[in-house]
Every structure is written in structure tokens, then in C-alpha cells.
Amino acid sequence: TGPGARLHDSSDLLSDEVVAEQLTRNIQFFGVESQKKVTESFVVVVGLGGVGSHAASMLLRSGVGRLLLVDFDQVSLSSLNRHAVATREDVGTPKAYCLKKHFSLIYPECQIEARVQLYDSSAEDEILSGQPDFVLDCIDNIDTKVRYRLKKDHGIEGGIPVVFSMEKPKAKLLPFQGSKEEETPSDYQIVPGFRVRIIPVLGTIPAIFGQVMASYVVTQLAQLDFQTEPIVNLDLDHYRVLHHRLLEHEELIYGSAKQVLVDAEEVMYIVKELWRGRSARDQNMKDTGRKMWRSVNELMLVRWDKSKSAGVSNLILLKFSEADAHESTTLDQIKDEEPEFHAMVSRVLKRAETEFAL
């Protein structure tokens, strides 16, 4: 809103020649109908610093039709090493207003609401109203973020996509230095509960996280089917171990390993690309880090259809106990008793068949 402001119908944005040309590379990538889903979407971004500003910027440049930008903080000189659009002229300006100003020059057709507001329990109903398609949590404050409390307080163990790194930090928090001996860190907090010690930041890193978040959201909005990388990449020796287990299992069950039609590199494709390093019966993303490494030691490849050879399009990854149970059942039983699981496995193996032109 404001002098000279225009309101646009997001459902008809692609009929505008300028907008269509601006988004032409996206349209070529997604197709018109999928890009239309993006331009009709509503996304909320909470936290507009090094991560959130880049995420919001790419959502805008990708054609998201409506954005709600939320942050209580202001642009500072020290934040210019990582912010997506802020300049020295923006220092002292609320981050939400800063983004809206720059965004209106990039893609004026987007409906942008900027709120200078702290996200907390008293504001969440208001901020999350309007049925947004996605909400991006780009907050750097644990008390506000409360992600670790999801399981403890609400029993939520999965289903929320998270962008993270397992790398150990290379830099540590700088020590607190008050101007007076009797001062404490809490004396310098902008609001209660927020950190005051400085975190050294290489400006490219939060940008990468924001870009990954935006990429995930846009592809989901466009309903583009893609496979994410497994959280832990095993080295070739691990794939050789899985290949050796397969050979031993074939010898034990079928009396020979002659029907094994894959080598260690093809095992890598099956484990990494098809099953994402997880049992076919447990395709959620809850096991990470060391826990996932331990789970890999309990996995093996077995034939899906025992009447066919152990090829790329007929191998599933299971835990040892699951593999034993699988060998004692039939595909007809699985189809009757677990139709969703049967359909999922069939779909994944069909992908292998297609990609290997089998």
C-alpha cells in the first residue's frame, strides 16, 4: 500500500508480458502450470537476517505471488557481510521494511506485507493466519525457535524439513565484554532471551542455507518431483560391504551368487539414490549423524521379487530383521496386507528401470 501502489491478482500474473518474460527461465524449467502454482502461493518468512533475507529474495525472484516478511530487528553495519539486499543507506532501518523496499523494485507485482514484530507465542496466531503454503523459520534465537521442544512437548518426531550441517563449527562465540565490571550479558539483550555474544560469520554460509530453503520451497510449490541427497554419504568401502553382504545372502538363500547383476558402484546408486541410505520400510529423515551411521551397519540388500535376478530394479534395502521377514513372505501377501508399501517400492524400482533403460 502507499502512493502509486498497485494491487495485482496473483492468479493472473503470468498473463502479464513483463512478468512472463521476467520468469521465463522458471517457466522453461517448471512448465507454465507448475509456475502458476508458484505465483499463486503465499509464503511467510520469519527472521530476515543472513538466512532469511536470501531465502525471501529467491522466493521473490522465483515468482512467489505473496510474501509476509517478519522481523523485529534493524539492519546494522555488521550485517552487511551476509544480508541479501541491504546497503549502507539501509542501516538503522527495520529489516522487514528494507526487504520490502528493495523487493518492490525487483518484482513489484508481488504482494508484500512487512511486519516489524517479534515472533513469540502471543503473536503466532496473527503471523501464521491466512493459510500460508509454507512458513520458513529463519530465526537465530533458540527461545523463539523451540524446534528441540517439538518432540518433548508435542510428540512431533518428523515431517518438518530442516536445512542443517553436521560440520563442527570452525569459530567460537566471542567472549562477552561489558563496559562495567558489574554488568552481565542480560544487560545487553535487545529483548529477553536473545543472545548478546557475537558469532563470527562467513557471509556466504547463511546465504547457502537460505538458498537451499528457497529451492526446496519453490520446487514443492511447483510440485516438482525430485530426490533429496541422503544426509550421510558413505564411502565406497561401505558400498563394497553392502555388495559383499548381498553376495553372501544370495549364496545362503539361493545356493549361488550368479544371479547378482550389480557391482559396488551400482550398489551405490541403489543405496544412495533409490533408498537414501535407509531401509525401504523407514524412509523418513529422523535418523541423522552418528545414529544413521549405526543404522547403516544393520542394513542389507535383498531381492524384491524372488523370481527375478538381483538387478538394479529388483533390490531393496532392509534391516537384517526385515530382510528375514521379507524372505518368508510373498509379493502377493505384501500387496494385500500393505498396499501402500507395495506401491511405494514398485514406484521406486520403476524409477531405476527407467533410469537404467531396462
Short mmCIF file of C-alpha atoms in Angstrom, two decimals:
data_model
loop_
_atom_site.label_atom_id
_atom_site.label_comp_id
_atom_site.label_asym_id
_atom_site.label_seq_id
_atom_site.Cartn_x
_atom_site.Cartn_y
_atom_site.Cartn_z
CA THR A 1 0.00 0.00 0.00
CA GLY A 2 1.02 3.65 -0.36
CA PRO A 3 1.16 6.33 -3.05
CA GLY A 4 1.19 4.84 -6.52
CA ALA A 5 0.90 1.28 -5.22
CA ARG A 6 -0.71 -1.31 -7.46
CA LEU A 7 -2.61 -4.40 -6.40
CA HIS A 8 -2.24 -7.48 -8.57
CA ASP A 9 -4.27 -10.64 -8.94
CA SER A 10 -1.67 -13.35 -8.33
CA SER A 11 -3.77 -15.91 -10.24
CA ASP A 12 -3.32 -13.91 -13.45
CA LEU A 13 0.30 -12.74 -13.10
CA LEU A 14 1.71 -14.86 -15.91
CA SER A 15 -0.62 -13.21 -18.43
CA ASP A 16 1.41 -10.02 -17.94
CA GLU A 17 4.08 -9.92 -20.66
CA VAL A 18 6.70 -8.31 -18.41
CA VAL A 19 6.16 -10.82 -15.62
CA ALA A 20 6.15 -13.74 -18.05
CA GLU A 21 9.44 -12.57 -19.56
CA GLN A 22 10.99 -11.97 -16.13
CA LEU A 23 10.06 -15.51 -15.07
CA THR A 24 10.76 -17.11 -18.44
CA ARG A 25 13.65 -19.28 -17.18
CA ASN A 26 11.47 -20.60 -14.35
CA ILE A 27 8.62 -21.25 -16.79
CA GLN A 28 11.01 -23.17 -19.05
CA PHE A 29 12.21 -25.18 -16.06
CA PHE A 30 8.86 -25.93 -14.39
CA GLY A 31 6.34 -25.50 -17.19
CA VAL A 32 3.54 -22.92 -17.22
CA GLU A 33 1.09 -24.77 -14.98
CA SER A 34 3.68 -25.52 -12.32
CA GLN A 35 4.98 -21.94 -12.37
CA LYS A 36 1.41 -20.76 -11.97
CA LYS A 37 1.23 -22.70 -8.69
CA VAL A 38 4.28 -20.73 -7.52
CA THR A 39 2.83 -17.35 -8.49
CA GLU A 40 -0.42 -18.19 -6.71
CA SER A 41 1.33 -19.18 -3.48
CA PHE A 42 1.62 -17.42 -0.12
CA VAL A 43 4.81 -17.84 1.91
CA VAL A 44 5.73 -16.48 5.35
CA VAL A 45 9.39 -15.82 6.20
CA VAL A 46 10.17 -15.21 9.87
CA GLY A 47 13.67 -13.87 10.53
CA LEU A 48 15.21 -11.68 7.81
CA GLY A 49 18.93 -11.81 8.52
CA GLY A 50 21.65 -13.71 6.67
CA VAL A 51 19.48 -16.78 6.10
CA GLY A 52 16.00 -15.29 5.82
CA SER A 53 16.90 -12.39 3.52
CA HIS A 54 18.41 -14.77 0.95
CA ALA A 55 15.53 -17.22 1.23
CA ALA A 56 12.97 -14.43 0.81
CA SER A 57 14.91 -12.88 -2.05
CA MET A 58 14.93 -16.09 -4.10
CA LEU A 59 11.29 -16.81 -3.33
CA LEU A 60 10.52 -13.37 -4.72
CA ARG A 61 12.75 -13.83 -7.79
CA SER A 62 11.13 -17.21 -8.37
CA GLY A 63 7.73 -15.56 -8.67
CA VAL A 64 6.01 -16.28 -5.35
CA GLY A 65 2.89 -14.11 -5.53
CA ARG A 66 2.50 -13.16 -1.87
CA LEU A 67 5.08 -12.79 0.90
CA LEU A 68 4.77 -11.94 4.58
CA LEU A 69 8.14 -10.76 5.95
CA VAL A 70 8.54 -10.73 9.73
CA ASP A 71 11.45 -9.47 11.85
CA PHE A 72 11.67 -7.12 14.83
CA ASP A 73 15.34 -6.18 14.24
CA GLN A 74 17.08 -3.43 12.25
CA VAL A 75 19.82 -3.54 9.63
CA SER A 76 23.27 -2.98 11.16
CA LEU A 77 26.61 -2.25 9.54
CA SER A 78 27.97 -5.61 10.67
CA SER A 79 25.09 -7.46 8.98
CA LEU A 80 26.01 -6.17 5.52
CA ASN A 81 28.53 -9.00 5.04
CA ARG A 82 25.68 -11.51 4.78
CA HIS A 83 22.41 -9.72 4.02
CA ALA A 84 20.87 -10.31 0.59
CA VAL A 85 19.91 -6.74 -0.38
CA ALA A 86 20.70 -4.23 2.42
CA THR A 87 23.05 -1.30 1.71
CA ARG A 88 24.68 1.29 3.96
CA GLU A 89 21.70 3.55 3.38
CA ASP A 90 19.51 0.89 4.99
CA VAL A 91 21.47 0.78 8.27
CA GLY A 92 19.06 1.55 11.12
CA THR A 93 16.05 0.58 9.00
CA PRO A 94 13.86 -2.33 10.12
CA LYS A 95 14.88 -5.40 8.14
CA ALA A 96 11.30 -6.08 7.09
CA TYR A 97 10.91 -2.60 5.58
CA CYS A 98 14.34 -2.83 3.98
CA LEU A 99 13.42 -6.02 2.15
CA LYS A 100 10.04 -4.70 1.07
CA LYS A 101 11.66 -1.56 -0.38
CA HIS A 102 14.19 -3.49 -2.45
CA PHE A 103 11.77 -6.25 -3.39
CA SER A 104 9.26 -3.76 -4.80
CA LEU A 105 11.93 -2.71 -7.30
CA ILE A 106 12.69 -6.29 -8.32
CA TYR A 107 9.18 -7.74 -8.63
CA PRO A 108 6.53 -5.06 -7.96
CA GLU A 109 3.69 -7.46 -8.78
CA CYS A 110 4.34 -9.49 -5.62
CA GLN A 111 2.01 -8.68 -2.72
CA ILE A 112 4.41 -7.98 0.14
CA GLU A 113 3.48 -7.36 3.75
CA ALA A 114 6.30 -6.30 6.09
CA ARG A 115 5.89 -6.60 9.85
CA VAL A 116 8.32 -5.22 12.40
CA GLN A 117 7.35 -7.75 15.01
CA LEU A 118 8.90 -10.31 17.33
CA TYR A 119 7.62 -13.81 16.73
CA ASP A 120 6.50 -15.37 20.00
CA SER A 121 3.56 -17.33 21.35
CA SER A 122 1.43 -14.19 21.68
CA ALA A 123 1.91 -13.29 18.00
CA GLU A 124 1.94 -16.68 16.31
CA ASP A 125 -1.78 -16.89 15.57
CA GLU A 126 -1.70 -13.50 13.87
CA ILE A 127 1.52 -14.13 11.92
CA LEU A 128 0.51 -17.61 10.76
CA SER A 129 -3.02 -16.68 9.75
CA GLY A 130 -4.18 -16.63 6.14
CA GLN A 131 -3.34 -20.27 5.37
CA PRO A 132 0.23 -19.83 4.07
CA ASP A 133 1.54 -22.57 1.80
CA PHE A 134 4.90 -22.52 3.60
CA VAL A 135 6.40 -20.92 6.69
CA LEU A 136 10.18 -20.50 6.81
CA ASP A 137 11.78 -20.42 10.24
CA CYS A 138 14.95 -18.36 9.75
CA ILE A 139 15.19 -17.23 13.37
CA ASP A 140 18.54 -17.28 15.17
CA ASN A 141 17.12 -17.34 18.68
CA ILE A 142 16.52 -20.68 20.41
CA ASP A 143 13.76 -19.49 22.76
CA THR A 144 11.73 -18.33 19.78
CA LYS A 145 12.68 -21.24 17.52
CA VAL A 146 11.82 -24.06 20.09
CA ARG A 147 12.46 -26.77 17.45
CA TYR A 148 14.01 -29.12 20.01
CA ARG A 149 10.82 -28.96 22.07
CA LEU A 150 8.63 -30.37 19.29
CA LYS A 151 9.19 -33.96 20.38
CA LYS A 152 9.32 -33.24 24.11
CA ASP A 153 6.21 -31.06 24.34
CA HIS A 154 4.15 -32.06 21.31
CA GLY A 155 5.26 -35.57 20.33
CA ILE A 156 6.32 -34.42 16.84
CA GLU A 157 9.24 -36.58 15.66
CA GLY A 158 9.35 -35.84 11.94
CA GLY A 159 7.64 -34.35 8.91
CA ILE A 160 9.28 -30.93 9.18
CA PRO A 161 12.01 -30.34 6.57
CA VAL A 162 15.18 -28.91 8.13
CA VAL A 163 18.30 -27.49 6.49
CA PHE A 164 21.38 -28.10 8.59
CA SER A 165 25.06 -29.03 8.55
CA MET A 166 26.84 -31.72 10.54
CA GLU A 167 30.16 -29.88 10.31
CA LYS A 168 31.71 -28.84 13.59
CA PRO A 169 31.90 -25.04 13.93
CA LYS A 170 35.29 -23.60 12.97
CA ALA A 171 34.74 -20.45 15.02
CA LYS A 172 33.60 -19.99 18.61
CA LEU A 173 31.45 -17.34 20.27
CA LEU A 174 33.46 -14.27 21.11
CA PRO A 175 33.74 -13.55 24.87
CA PHE A 176 31.31 -11.11 26.44
CA GLN A 177 32.87 -7.74 27.19
CA GLY A 178 30.79 -5.33 29.24
CA SER A 179 31.75 -1.70 29.75
CA LYS A 180 31.40 -2.04 33.51
CA GLU A 181 32.57 -4.80 35.82
CA GLU A 182 29.15 -5.34 37.38
CA GLU A 183 27.37 -5.72 34.02
CA THR A 184 26.07 -9.09 32.81
CA PRO A 185 25.18 -10.33 29.30
CA SER A 186 21.47 -9.91 30.02
CA ASP A 187 22.03 -6.14 30.38
CA TYR A 188 22.77 -6.02 26.63
CA GLN A 189 19.92 -8.11 25.33
CA ILE A 190 17.69 -6.41 22.75
CA VAL A 191 14.78 -8.39 24.16
CA PRO A 192 14.80 -11.04 26.93
CA GLY A 193 16.16 -14.39 25.81
CA PHE A 194 18.20 -13.17 22.84
CA ARG A 195 21.92 -13.80 22.52
CA VAL A 196 24.36 -10.97 23.09
CA ARG A 197 27.66 -12.71 22.41
CA ILE A 198 28.90 -12.26 18.87
CA ILE A 199 29.00 -15.22 16.50
CA PRO A 200 31.72 -14.90 13.82
CA VAL A 201 30.02 -15.43 10.45
CA LEU A 202 31.42 -16.12 6.99
CA GLY A 203 28.84 -14.29 4.92
CA THR A 204 28.46 -16.98 2.25
CA ILE A 205 27.33 -19.68 4.69
CA PRO A 206 23.94 -18.31 5.85
CA ALA A 207 23.25 -17.40 2.21
CA ILE A 208 23.72 -21.04 1.20
CA PHE A 209 21.23 -22.18 3.83
CA GLY A 210 18.70 -19.57 2.72
CA GLN A 211 19.10 -20.56 -0.93
CA VAL A 212 18.57 -24.23 -0.10
CA MET A 213 15.40 -23.39 1.83
CA ALA A 214 14.08 -21.34 -1.09
CA SER A 215 14.94 -24.10 -3.59
CA TYR A 216 13.06 -26.68 -1.54
CA VAL A 217 10.00 -24.47 -1.11
CA VAL A 218 9.77 -23.42 -4.76
CA THR A 219 10.11 -26.99 -6.07
CA GLN A 220 7.49 -28.16 -3.59
CA LEU A 221 5.12 -25.36 -4.62
CA ALA A 222 5.64 -26.27 -8.27
CA GLN A 223 5.07 -29.94 -7.35
CA LEU A 224 8.34 -30.90 -8.98
CA ASP A 225 9.27 -34.47 -8.13
CA PHE A 226 12.89 -34.61 -7.08
CA GLN A 227 15.03 -36.76 -4.79
CA THR A 228 17.00 -35.14 -1.99
CA GLU A 229 20.54 -36.25 -1.23
CA PRO A 230 20.93 -38.61 1.73
CA ILE A 231 22.09 -36.85 4.87
CA VAL A 232 25.21 -39.01 5.14
CA ASN A 233 27.23 -40.07 2.10
CA LEU A 234 29.03 -43.37 2.65
CA ASP A 235 32.42 -44.00 1.11
CA LEU A 236 32.99 -46.74 -1.46
CA ASP A 237 34.19 -49.22 1.17
CA HIS A 238 30.75 -49.14 2.79
CA TYR A 239 29.09 -49.89 -0.55
CA ARG A 240 31.54 -52.77 -1.06
CA VAL A 241 30.48 -54.18 2.31
CA LEU A 242 26.81 -54.00 1.27
CA HIS A 243 27.70 -55.66 -2.04
CA HIS A 244 29.54 -58.44 -0.21
CA ARG A 245 26.55 -58.95 2.11
CA LEU A 246 24.33 -59.31 -0.95
CA LEU A 247 26.63 -61.97 -2.43
CA GLU A 248 26.69 -63.89 0.87
CA HIS A 249 22.90 -63.67 1.20
CA GLU A 250 22.39 -64.96 -2.33
CA GLU A 251 24.71 -67.90 -1.62
CA LEU A 252 22.80 -68.69 1.55
CA ILE A 253 19.26 -68.37 0.16
CA TYR A 254 19.66 -69.42 -3.48
CA GLY A 255 22.82 -71.57 -3.34
CA SER A 256 24.70 -69.29 -5.72
CA ALA A 257 25.53 -65.62 -6.36
CA LYS A 258 25.32 -65.98 -10.14
CA GLN A 259 22.04 -64.02 -10.26
CA VAL A 260 23.64 -60.92 -8.71
CA LEU A 261 23.79 -58.46 -11.62
CA VAL A 262 25.19 -55.42 -9.79
CA ASP A 263 28.67 -54.29 -8.79
CA ALA A 264 29.72 -51.97 -5.93
CA GLU A 265 29.10 -48.80 -7.97
CA GLU A 266 25.59 -49.90 -8.86
CA VAL A 267 25.04 -50.73 -5.19
CA MET A 268 25.99 -47.10 -4.51
CA TYR A 269 23.20 -45.95 -6.86
CA ILE A 270 20.66 -48.29 -5.25
CA VAL A 271 21.52 -47.34 -1.68
CA LYS A 272 22.10 -43.62 -2.20
CA GLU A 273 19.72 -42.62 -4.97
CA LEU A 274 16.84 -45.05 -4.55
CA TRP A 275 16.72 -45.67 -0.78
CA ARG A 276 18.62 -42.63 0.57
CA GLY A 277 20.71 -44.77 2.88
CA ARG A 278 17.65 -46.03 4.74
CA SER A 279 15.55 -49.13 4.99
CA ALA A 280 12.75 -49.23 2.43
CA ARG A 281 10.44 -49.62 5.43
CA ASP A 282 11.73 -46.47 7.10
CA GLN A 283 12.04 -43.68 4.56
CA ASN A 284 11.60 -40.77 6.99
CA MET A 285 14.53 -38.48 7.75
CA LYS A 286 14.69 -38.79 11.53
CA ASP A 287 17.98 -40.71 11.75
CA THR A 288 20.90 -38.34 11.28
CA GLY A 289 24.59 -38.16 12.08
CA ARG A 290 26.01 -40.99 14.19
CA LYS A 291 22.62 -42.59 14.58
CA MET A 292 22.40 -43.02 10.82
CA TRP A 293 25.94 -44.41 10.65
CA ARG A 294 24.92 -47.06 13.19
CA SER A 295 21.77 -47.91 11.25
CA VAL A 296 23.77 -48.49 8.05
CA ASN A 297 25.62 -51.30 9.82
CA GLU A 298 22.28 -53.08 10.20
CA LEU A 299 21.25 -52.88 6.52
CA MET A 300 21.45 -55.27 3.59
CA LEU A 301 20.15 -55.61 0.03
CA VAL A 302 17.65 -58.32 -0.88
CA ARG A 303 15.55 -59.15 -3.91
CA TRP A 304 12.10 -57.56 -4.02
CA ASP A 305 10.72 -60.20 -6.38
CA LYS A 306 12.38 -63.51 -5.56
CA SER A 307 11.56 -64.89 -9.02
CA LYS A 308 13.75 -62.26 -10.71
CA SER A 309 17.52 -61.72 -10.68
CA ALA A 310 19.20 -59.42 -8.16
CA GLY A 311 19.46 -56.46 -10.52
CA VAL A 312 19.28 -52.69 -10.10
CA SER A 313 15.49 -52.61 -10.45
CA ASN A 314 14.84 -55.56 -8.12
CA LEU A 315 16.81 -54.79 -4.95
CA ILE A 316 15.54 -53.15 -1.78
CA LEU A 317 17.45 -52.02 1.30
CA LEU A 318 16.22 -53.54 4.57
CA LYS A 319 17.37 -54.07 8.13
CA PHE A 320 18.53 -57.61 8.91
CA SER A 321 15.34 -58.50 10.78
CA GLU A 322 13.20 -57.02 7.99
CA ALA A 323 15.15 -58.98 5.37
CA ASP A 324 14.45 -62.24 7.20
CA ALA A 325 10.74 -61.44 7.32
CA HIS A 326 10.75 -60.44 3.63
CA GLU A 327 12.26 -63.77 2.59
CA SER A 328 9.42 -65.62 4.32
CA THR A 329 6.60 -63.77 2.59
CA THR A 330 5.37 -63.22 -0.97
CA LEU A 331 4.70 -60.12 -3.05
CA ASP A 332 1.02 -61.04 -3.21
CA GLN A 333 0.88 -61.05 0.59
CA ILE A 334 2.62 -57.69 0.78
CA LYS A 335 0.27 -56.24 -1.84
CA ASP A 336 -2.79 -57.47 0.07
CA GLU A 337 -1.63 -56.61 3.58
CA GLU A 338 0.50 -53.49 2.88
CA PRO A 339 -0.77 -51.92 -0.35
CA GLU A 340 0.84 -48.53 0.31
CA PHE A 341 4.27 -50.05 0.95
CA HIS A 342 3.93 -52.26 -2.13
CA ALA A 343 3.02 -49.26 -4.28
CA MET A 344 5.91 -47.18 -2.91
CA VAL A 345 8.53 -49.86 -3.56
CA SER A 346 7.12 -50.54 -7.03
CA ARG A 347 7.32 -46.84 -7.83
CA VAL A 348 10.94 -46.56 -6.65
CA LEU A 349 12.05 -49.64 -8.57
CA LYS A 350 10.24 -48.40 -11.66
CA ARG A 351 12.40 -45.29 -11.45
CA ALA A 352 15.53 -47.48 -11.53
CA GLU A 353 14.14 -49.36 -14.51
CA THR A 354 13.56 -46.09 -16.33
CA GLU A 355 16.92 -44.53 -15.47
CA PHE A 356 18.84 -47.64 -16.49
CA ALA A 357 16.66 -48.15 -19.61
CA LEU A 358 15.91 -51.72 -18.58
#
